[in-house]
GROMACS .gro file of C-alpha atoms in nm:
model
  384
    1MET     CA    1  -8.628  34.987   4.258
    2VAL     CA    2  -8.374  34.706   4.216
    3HIS     CA    3  -8.133  34.683   4.510
    4ASP     CA    4  -7.894  34.410   4.620
    5HIS     CA    5  -7.908  34.310   4.985
    6HIS     CA    6  -7.572  34.267   5.156
    7ASP     CA    7  -7.546  34.031   5.449
    8GLU     CA    8  -7.250  33.995   5.683
    9ARG     CA    9  -7.313  33.621   5.697
   10HIS     CA   10  -7.185  33.601   5.339
   11GLN     CA   11  -6.852  33.767   5.406
   12GLY     CA   12  -6.940  34.086   5.221
   13ALA     CA   13  -6.992  33.910   4.888
   14ALA     CA   14  -7.090  34.160   4.617
   15THR     CA   15  -7.342  33.913   4.475
   16PHE     CA   16  -7.552  33.666   4.670
   17PRO     CA   17  -7.378  33.324   4.688
   18ILE     CA   18  -7.500  33.019   4.500
   19TYR     CA   19  -7.625  32.762   4.749
   20GLN     CA   20  -7.585  32.469   4.513
   21ASN     CA   21  -7.665  32.206   4.778
   22SER     CA   22  -7.984  32.004   4.768
   23LEU     CA   23  -7.985  31.929   5.141
   24PHE     CA   24  -7.957  32.124   5.469
   25THR     CA   25  -7.863  31.928   5.780
   26PHE     CA   26  -7.923  31.973   6.154
   27ALA     CA   27  -7.726  31.901   6.469
   28ASN     CA   28  -8.028  31.774   6.666
   29TYR     CA   29  -8.391  31.671   6.625
   30ASP     CA   30  -8.529  31.975   6.805
   31ASP     CA   31  -8.392  32.200   6.530
   32PHE     CA   32  -8.492  31.954   6.258
   33ASP     CA   33  -8.849  31.922   6.386
   34ALA     CA   34  -8.884  32.300   6.420
   35ALA     CA   35  -8.762  32.355   6.064
   36SER     CA   36  -8.972  32.074   5.916
   37SER     CA   37  -9.291  32.204   6.076
   38HIS     CA   38  -9.238  32.542   5.904
   39PHE     CA   39  -9.093  32.406   5.582
   40PHE     CA   40  -9.119  32.723   5.375
   41ASP     CA   41  -8.973  32.946   5.646
   42HIS     CA   42  -8.657  32.736   5.689
   43PHE     CA   43  -8.407  32.552   5.472
   44VAL     CA   44  -8.453  32.176   5.476
   45TYR     CA   45  -8.445  32.058   5.116
   46SER     CA   46  -8.397  32.270   4.803
   47ARG     CA   47  -8.708  32.137   4.633
   48GLY     CA   48  -8.895  32.343   4.890
   49ASN     CA   49  -8.666  32.633   4.974
   50ASN     CA   50  -8.315  32.742   4.884
   51PRO     CA   51  -8.137  33.061   4.999
   52THR     CA   52  -8.027  33.170   4.650
   53VAL     CA   53  -8.372  33.115   4.501
   54GLN     CA   54  -8.541  33.272   4.803
   55GLN     CA   55  -8.333  33.587   4.765
   56LEU     CA   56  -8.452  33.622   4.405
   57GLU     CA   57  -8.813  33.560   4.511
   58LYS     CA   58  -8.795  33.839   4.767
   59ARG     CA   59  -8.662  34.081   4.507
   60LEU     CA   60  -8.927  33.987   4.251
   61ALA     CA   61  -9.205  34.025   4.508
   62GLY     CA   62  -9.074  34.369   4.599
   63LEU     CA   63  -9.053  34.481   4.237
   64GLU     CA   64  -9.405  34.364   4.160
   65GLY     CA   65  -9.551  34.502   4.483
   66GLY     CA   66  -9.656  34.160   4.611
   67GLU     CA   67  -9.621  33.995   4.949
   68GLU     CA   68  -9.451  33.682   4.818
   69ALA     CA   69  -9.315  33.523   4.501
   70ARG     CA   70  -9.235  33.171   4.388
   71CYS     CA   71  -8.984  33.085   4.116
   72PHE     CA   72  -9.019  32.794   3.874
   73ALA     CA   73  -8.817  32.613   3.609
   74SER     CA   74  -9.001  32.784   3.322
   75GLY     CA   75  -9.272  33.035   3.247
   76MET     CA   76  -9.513  32.754   3.162
   77ALA     CA   77  -9.436  32.581   3.493
   78ALA     CA   78  -9.538  32.904   3.668
   79ILE     CA   79  -9.851  32.949   3.454
   80SER     CA   80  -9.960  32.587   3.503
   81ALA     CA   81  -9.906  32.601   3.879
   82ALA     CA   82 -10.093  32.930   3.910
   83VAL     CA   83 -10.392  32.808   3.707
   84MET     CA   84 -10.413  32.470   3.878
   85SER     CA   85 -10.398  32.637   4.220
   86VAL     CA   86 -10.726  32.810   4.136
   87VAL     CA   87 -10.941  32.563   3.939
   88LYS     CA   88 -11.103  32.232   4.029
   89GLN     CA   89 -11.323  31.979   3.853
   90GLY     CA   90 -11.642  32.140   3.723
   91ASP     CA   91 -11.495  32.490   3.705
   92HIS     CA   92 -11.486  32.726   3.409
   93ILE     CA   93 -11.208  32.956   3.291
   94VAL     CA   94 -11.239  33.274   3.084
   95CYS     CA   95 -10.913  33.337   2.898
   96VAL     CA   96 -10.818  33.611   2.651
   97ASP     CA   97 -10.796  33.465   2.301
   98GLN     CA   98 -10.451  33.605   2.231
   99ALA     CA   99 -10.279  33.463   2.540
  100TYR     CA  100  -9.952  33.272   2.500
  101GLY     CA  101 -10.014  32.965   2.282
  102PRO     CA  102  -9.910  32.687   2.525
  103ALA     CA  103 -10.110  32.855   2.801
  104ARG     CA  104 -10.418  32.846   2.574
  105VAL     CA  105 -10.359  32.477   2.500
  106MET     CA  106 -10.319  32.397   2.870
  107MET     CA  107 -10.642  32.573   2.969
  108GLY     CA  108 -10.847  32.497   2.659
  109THR     CA  109 -10.743  32.137   2.590
  110TYR     CA  110 -10.532  31.973   2.860
  111LEU     CA  111 -10.755  32.067   3.155
  112GLN     CA  112 -11.063  31.925   2.980
  113LYS     CA  113 -10.968  31.575   3.094
  114PHE     CA  114 -10.997  31.699   3.453
  115GLY     CA  115 -11.343  31.842   3.392
  116VAL     CA  116 -11.239  32.208   3.358
  117ALA     CA  117 -11.395  32.408   3.073
  118CYS     CA  118 -11.250  32.721   2.912
  119SER     CA  119 -11.392  33.001   2.697
  120PHE     CA  120 -11.167  33.226   2.489
  121VAL     CA  121 -11.274  33.588   2.445
  122ASP     CA  122 -11.163  33.911   2.285
  123GLY     CA  123 -10.995  34.076   2.581
  124THR     CA  124 -11.026  34.424   2.429
  125SER     CA  125 -11.405  34.407   2.484
  126ILE     CA  126 -11.513  34.419   2.847
  127ASP     CA  127 -11.863  34.328   2.727
  128ALA     CA  128 -11.727  34.010   2.567
  129VAL     CA  129 -11.548  33.921   2.890
  130ALA     CA  130 -11.864  33.982   3.093
  131ALA     CA  131 -12.077  33.775   2.855
  132ALA     CA  132 -11.838  33.477   2.884
  133ILE     CA  133 -11.857  33.454   3.264
  134ARG     CA  134 -12.069  33.167   3.396
  135PRO     CA  135 -12.191  33.078   3.746
  136ASN     CA  136 -11.902  32.828   3.774
  137THR     CA  137 -11.631  33.062   3.641
  138SER     CA  138 -11.343  33.050   3.890
  139LEU     CA  139 -11.064  33.212   3.686
  140LEU     CA  140 -11.021  33.508   3.456
  141TYR     CA  141 -10.685  33.474   3.278
  142LEU     CA  142 -10.532  33.788   3.127
  143GLU     CA  143 -10.226  33.881   2.924
  144SER     CA  144 -10.182  34.253   2.871
  145PRO     CA  145 -10.040  34.340   2.629
  146THR     CA  146 -10.061  34.015   2.435
  147SER     CA  147  -9.747  33.907   2.253
  148LEU     CA  148  -9.850  33.879   1.887
  149VAL     CA  149 -10.083  34.166   1.800
  150PHE     CA  150 -10.035  34.349   2.132
  151CYS     CA  151 -10.387  34.409   2.254
  152LEU     CA  152 -10.460  34.522   2.610
  153GLN     CA  153 -10.725  34.449   2.867
  154ASP     CA  154 -10.867  34.709   3.102
  155LEU     CA  155 -10.728  34.565   3.425
  156GLU     CA  156 -10.951  34.754   3.668
  157ALA     CA  157 -11.266  34.665   3.476
  158CYS     CA  158 -11.164  34.298   3.445
  159VAL     CA  159 -11.086  34.275   3.817
  160GLU     CA  160 -11.425  34.422   3.903
  161LEU     CA  161 -11.601  34.165   3.683
  162ALA     CA  162 -11.404  33.880   3.836
  163ARG     CA  163 -11.478  33.995   4.191
  164GLN     CA  164 -11.849  34.016   4.118
  165ALA     CA  165 -11.831  33.656   3.991
  166GLY     CA  166 -11.618  33.535   4.282
  167ALA     CA  167 -11.338  33.448   4.038
  168THR     CA  168 -10.961  33.481   4.070
  169THR     CA  169 -10.762  33.693   3.824
  170ILE     CA  170 -10.424  33.588   3.688
  171ILE     CA  171 -10.220  33.797   3.444
  172ASP     CA  172  -9.911  33.722   3.237
  173ASN     CA  173  -9.702  34.038   3.284
  174THR     CA  174  -9.397  33.921   3.088
  175TRP     CA  175  -9.412  34.189   2.815
  176ALA     CA  176  -9.427  34.489   3.046
  177THR     CA  177  -9.221  34.349   3.338
  178PRO     CA  178  -9.261  34.496   3.688
  179PHE     CA  179  -9.066  34.799   3.566
  180PHE     CA  180  -9.345  34.915   3.332
  181GLN     CA  181  -9.662  34.763   3.482
  182ASN     CA  182  -9.775  34.645   3.827
  183PRO     CA  183 -10.109  34.463   3.792
  184LEU     CA  184 -10.140  34.390   4.164
  185LYS     CA  185 -10.212  34.755   4.231
  186TYR     CA  186 -10.521  34.723   4.010
  187GLY     CA  187 -10.644  34.430   4.218
  188VAL     CA  188 -10.518  34.137   4.007
  189ASP     CA  189 -10.469  33.834   4.235
  190LEU     CA  190 -10.167  33.660   4.082
  191VAL     CA  191  -9.901  33.783   3.839
  192VAL     CA  192  -9.701  33.533   3.634
  193HIS     CA  193  -9.379  33.596   3.444
  194SER     CA  194  -9.162  33.412   3.200
  195ILE     CA  195  -8.836  33.536   3.345
  196SER     CA  196  -8.656  33.376   3.052
  197LYS     CA  197  -8.737  33.705   2.876
  198TYR     CA  198  -8.658  34.061   2.993
  199ILE     CA  199  -8.601  33.980   3.359
  200GLY     CA  200  -8.329  33.726   3.284
  201GLY     CA  201  -8.221  33.945   2.995
  202HIS     CA  202  -7.935  33.742   2.849
  203SER     CA  203  -8.097  33.450   2.659
  204ASP     CA  204  -7.919  33.200   2.883
  205ILE     CA  205  -8.185  33.077   3.128
  206THR     CA  206  -8.541  32.950   3.137
  207GLY     CA  207  -8.753  33.035   3.436
  208GLY     CA  208  -9.088  33.154   3.562
  209ALA     CA  209  -9.234  33.328   3.863
  210ILE     CA  210  -9.566  33.383   4.040
  211VAL     CA  211  -9.620  33.690   4.259
  212GLY     CA  212  -9.917  33.755   4.486
  213SER     CA  213 -10.045  33.759   4.842
  214HIS     CA  214  -9.913  33.542   5.122
  215GLU     CA  215 -10.250  33.363   5.140
  216LYS     CA  216 -10.254  33.258   4.775
  217LEU     CA  217  -9.886  33.168   4.761
  218GLU     CA  218  -9.909  32.963   5.082
  219ARG     CA  219 -10.188  32.752   4.934
  220LEU     CA  220  -9.987  32.706   4.614
  221ASN     CA  221  -9.672  32.615   4.813
  222GLN     CA  222  -9.841  32.319   4.979
  223ASN     CA  223  -9.985  32.180   4.658
  224GLU     CA  224  -9.881  32.276   4.304
  225PHE     CA  225  -9.530  32.392   4.396
  226MET     CA  226  -9.431  32.096   4.613
  227LEU     CA  227  -9.623  31.820   4.439
  228ILE     CA  228  -9.546  31.899   4.075
  229GLY     CA  229  -9.186  31.996   4.149
  230GLY     CA  230  -9.108  32.241   3.868
  231ILE     CA  231  -8.850  32.424   4.080
  232MET     CA  232  -8.586  32.676   3.977
  233THR     CA  233  -8.224  32.576   4.033
  234PRO     CA  234  -7.990  32.792   4.246
  235HIS     CA  235  -7.762  32.848   3.947
  236THR     CA  236  -8.052  32.977   3.738
  237ALA     CA  237  -8.161  33.202   4.025
  238THR     CA  238  -7.822  33.370   4.047
  239LEU     CA  239  -7.822  33.438   3.672
  240VAL     CA  240  -8.168  33.592   3.698
  241SER     CA  241  -8.055  33.806   3.993
  242ARG     CA  242  -7.770  33.929   3.774
  243GLY     CA  243  -8.023  34.026   3.507
  244LEU     CA  244  -8.236  34.214   3.759
  245ARG     CA  245  -7.947  34.448   3.835
  246THR     CA  246  -7.959  34.595   3.484
  247LEU     CA  247  -8.333  34.560   3.416
  248PRO     CA  248  -8.418  34.933   3.444
  249LEU     CA  249  -8.125  35.036   3.224
  250ARG     CA  250  -8.201  34.773   2.962
  251LEU     CA  251  -8.571  34.852   2.949
  252GLU     CA  252  -8.504  35.223   2.901
  253ARG     CA  253  -8.300  35.133   2.591
  254HIS     CA  254  -8.560  34.879   2.475
  255HIS     CA  255  -8.835  35.141   2.514
  256LYS     CA  256  -8.645  35.398   2.310
  257ASN     CA  257  -8.535  35.162   2.033
  258GLY     CA  258  -8.874  34.992   2.008
  259VAL     CA  259  -9.076  35.312   1.973
  260LYS     CA  260  -8.831  35.462   1.719
  261ILE     CA  261  -8.839  35.158   1.492
  262ALA     CA  262  -9.218  35.127   1.524
  263GLU     CA  263  -9.248  35.492   1.416
  264PHE     CA  264  -9.015  35.428   1.122
  265LEU     CA  265  -9.218  35.128   1.005
  266GLN     CA  266  -9.537  35.337   1.019
  267THR     CA  267  -9.399  35.557   0.741
  268LEU     CA  268  -9.359  35.270   0.492
  269PRO     CA  269  -9.638  35.248   0.229
  270PHE     CA  270  -9.642  34.867   0.225
  271VAL     CA  271  -9.692  34.845   0.603
  272ARG     CA  272 -10.065  34.836   0.672
  273LYS     CA  273 -10.049  34.856   1.050
  274VAL     CA  274  -9.796  34.863   1.334
  275ASN     CA  275  -9.909  34.691   1.654
  276HIS     CA  276  -9.724  34.880   1.927
  277PRO     CA  277  -9.920  35.017   2.225
  278GLY     CA  278  -9.670  35.301   2.263
  279LEU     CA  279  -9.782  35.456   1.933
  280SER     CA  280 -10.061  35.713   1.936
  281SER     CA  281 -10.210  35.523   1.640
  282HIS     CA  282 -10.268  35.213   1.854
  283PRO     CA  283 -10.643  35.187   1.926
  284GLN     CA  284 -10.576  35.130   2.298
  285HIS     CA  285 -10.295  35.382   2.339
  286GLU     CA  286 -10.486  35.583   2.599
  287LEU     CA  287 -10.544  35.270   2.809
  288ALA     CA  288 -10.178  35.174   2.768
  289VAL     CA  289 -10.060  35.510   2.898
  290ARG     CA  290 -10.300  35.482   3.192
  291GLN     CA  291 -10.194  35.130   3.295
  292MET     CA  292  -9.823  35.131   3.211
  293GLU     CA  293  -9.518  35.343   3.285
  294GLY     CA  294  -9.346  35.261   2.956
  295PHE     CA  295  -9.325  35.014   2.670
  296SER     CA  296  -9.096  34.725   2.594
  297SER     CA  297  -8.960  34.645   2.250
  298LEU     CA  298  -9.158  34.346   2.125
  299PHE     CA  299  -9.420  34.445   1.867
  300SER     CA  300  -9.548  34.350   1.522
  301PHE     CA  301  -9.648  34.497   1.190
  302GLU     CA  302  -9.882  34.385   0.914
  303THR     CA  303  -9.784  34.409   0.549
  304ASP     CA  304  -9.922  34.359   0.199
  305ILE     CA  305  -9.603  34.184   0.088
  306PRO     CA  306  -9.667  33.807   0.041
  307LEU     CA  307  -9.566  33.561   0.312
  308HIS     CA  308  -9.290  33.389   0.114
  309GLU     CA  309  -9.126  33.723   0.031
  310MET     CA  310  -9.136  33.834   0.393
  311ARG     CA  311  -8.973  33.509   0.499
  312THR     CA  312  -8.697  33.579   0.248
  313TRP     CA  313  -8.675  33.933   0.389
  314ALA     CA  314  -8.634  33.792   0.740
  315GLY     CA  315  -8.351  33.569   0.620
  316ASN     CA  316  -8.178  33.871   0.464
  317LEU     CA  317  -8.157  34.057   0.794
  318GLU     CA  318  -7.812  34.077   0.949
  319TYR     CA  319  -7.876  34.193   1.306
  320PHE     CA  320  -8.218  34.033   1.345
  321ARG     CA  321  -8.209  33.655   1.378
  322ILE     CA  322  -8.510  33.427   1.335
  323GLY     CA  323  -8.611  33.315   1.684
  324VAL     CA  324  -8.925  33.259   1.889
  325SER     CA  325  -8.828  33.398   2.229
  326TRP     CA  326  -8.714  33.748   2.325
  327GLY     CA  327  -8.573  33.962   2.604
  328GLY     CA  328  -8.197  33.932   2.548
  329TYR     CA  329  -7.939  34.154   2.381
  330GLU     CA  330  -8.000  34.028   2.027
  331SER     CA  331  -8.282  34.144   1.797
  332LEU     CA  332  -8.520  33.877   1.666
  333VAL     CA  333  -8.785  33.830   1.397
  334THR     CA  334  -9.064  33.584   1.316
  335VAL     CA  335  -9.306  33.592   1.020
  336HIS     CA  336  -9.664  33.466   1.056
  337ASN     CA  337  -9.985  33.402   0.867
  338LEU     CA  338 -10.205  33.567   1.127
  339LYS     CA  339 -10.516  33.386   1.009
  340GLN     CA  340 -10.361  33.062   1.137
  341GLU     CA  341 -10.271  33.205   1.478
  342ILE     CA  342 -10.587  33.348   1.637
  343ASP     CA  343 -10.940  33.206   1.620
  344SER     CA  344 -11.112  33.544   1.592
  345ILE     CA  345 -10.900  33.631   1.289
  346ALA     CA  346 -10.930  33.285   1.136
  347ALA     CA  347 -11.305  33.347   1.110
  348THR     CA  348 -11.239  33.618   0.852
  349SER     CA  349 -11.167  33.551   0.486
  350GLN     CA  350 -10.859  33.772   0.481
  351SER     CA  351 -10.508  33.632   0.516
  352ILE     CA  352 -10.280  33.873   0.702
  353VAL     CA  353  -9.901  33.861   0.691
  354LEU     CA  354  -9.770  33.966   1.028
  355VAL     CA  355  -9.407  34.020   1.125
  356ARG     CA  356  -9.313  34.017   1.492
  357LEU     CA  357  -8.998  34.209   1.579
  358TYR     CA  358  -8.805  34.204   1.901
  359ILE     CA  359  -8.578  34.509   1.917
  360GLY     CA  360  -8.263  34.430   2.111
  361LEU     CA  361  -7.986  34.649   2.247
  362GLU     CA  362  -7.788  34.699   1.929
  363ASP     CA  363  -7.733  35.047   1.786
  364LEU     CA  364  -8.064  35.197   1.671
  365GLU     CA  365  -7.935  35.326   1.336
  366ASP     CA  366  -7.776  34.989   1.258
  367LEU     CA  367  -8.111  34.816   1.312
  368ILE     CA  368  -8.301  35.061   1.090
  369LEU     CA  369  -8.041  35.024   0.813
  370ASP     CA  370  -8.064  34.649   0.846
  371ILE     CA  371  -8.441  34.662   0.792
  372ARG     CA  372  -8.396  34.893   0.491
  373HIS     CA  373  -8.128  34.679   0.326
  374ALA     CA  374  -8.327  34.358   0.375
  375PHE     CA  375  -8.624  34.515   0.194
  376GLU     CA  376  -8.397  34.631  -0.088
  377ARG     CA  377  -8.271  34.273  -0.131
  378ILE     CA  378  -8.627  34.157  -0.207
  379GLY     CA  379  -8.678  34.441  -0.453
  380VAL     CA  380  -8.869  34.679  -0.224
  381THR     CA  381  -8.732  35.034  -0.232
  382ILE     CA  382  -8.785  35.266   0.061
  383VAL     CA  383  -8.808  35.630  -0.043
  384ASP     CA  384  -8.739  35.891   0.228
   0.00000   0.00000   0.00000
């Protein structure tokens, strides 16, 4: 559960104060030396530790069921730090082929110059994951569900494979949040989040987090966190803490709105498929129910309507704005040629028009009417 911690040292403040300072000073060298020798247990310099950020880290670790958490300036800063804390020259990564695009580029292209290889696999097939593992595989990188066509990985089975290979598992848990899914309880080693999304919840911050064991976070603290320096600011941390207060309430509304609109889209004759793991029609629905406590409101649908018409449709929407992120109050839409997005689909001859919807917190009926009216404006009539 999400609870604020009140501390008499802060004069009964209803929200944790913003420690905006970069520096913490000492009256004598005995205190300074003691603090410096245990840098991450004391406050010396905010690039290493800050009370406002630390308070958020404790709350995130508790929500995710981890021993410790570290916050970063962005989701990609967290992902990069987590991955680089695991791999070294000569290592091999197995990554699901529908993981977040910049994460795929980082592992599949950027790390090549440091002698790290990466194989991308269909994460829905445990056999494909197993076949991709090599003797030098040190990392299995997961994202479940993925954020374009919303496929899942069997977390317990993936963890077992990784353990047999002596590899670390990292998962991007941004879509589900700690409220709907806790991968650590299935044995995943590190959980990463873009807290710019649901956790922040107001489209006004960028941030990331890593949650895991004390052992793994301590090793990361001394290296990737301190040396690369992608820290979260105290002001950002207090905005994220504000978002955490309403996370359960917001996600309950997101769950309800998302499932209802996904069910509505399933009834339309020109919609070929709705990619939402909360629907019984989703091929991995049983796995989704087993691994998650609920479903957030980012999903996609595939349609026979041509790409240029669907882009016009998106521009006709009133409540949905065209935008690439998600997690705030406002509903969003993007239109894709799926063949250009994912290697396994690009190998086919079929071009698929895919629309990704993020269902915000607006009134449900208003959003459904908005979708209807936008279709009518491109000459597509919806018959009840």
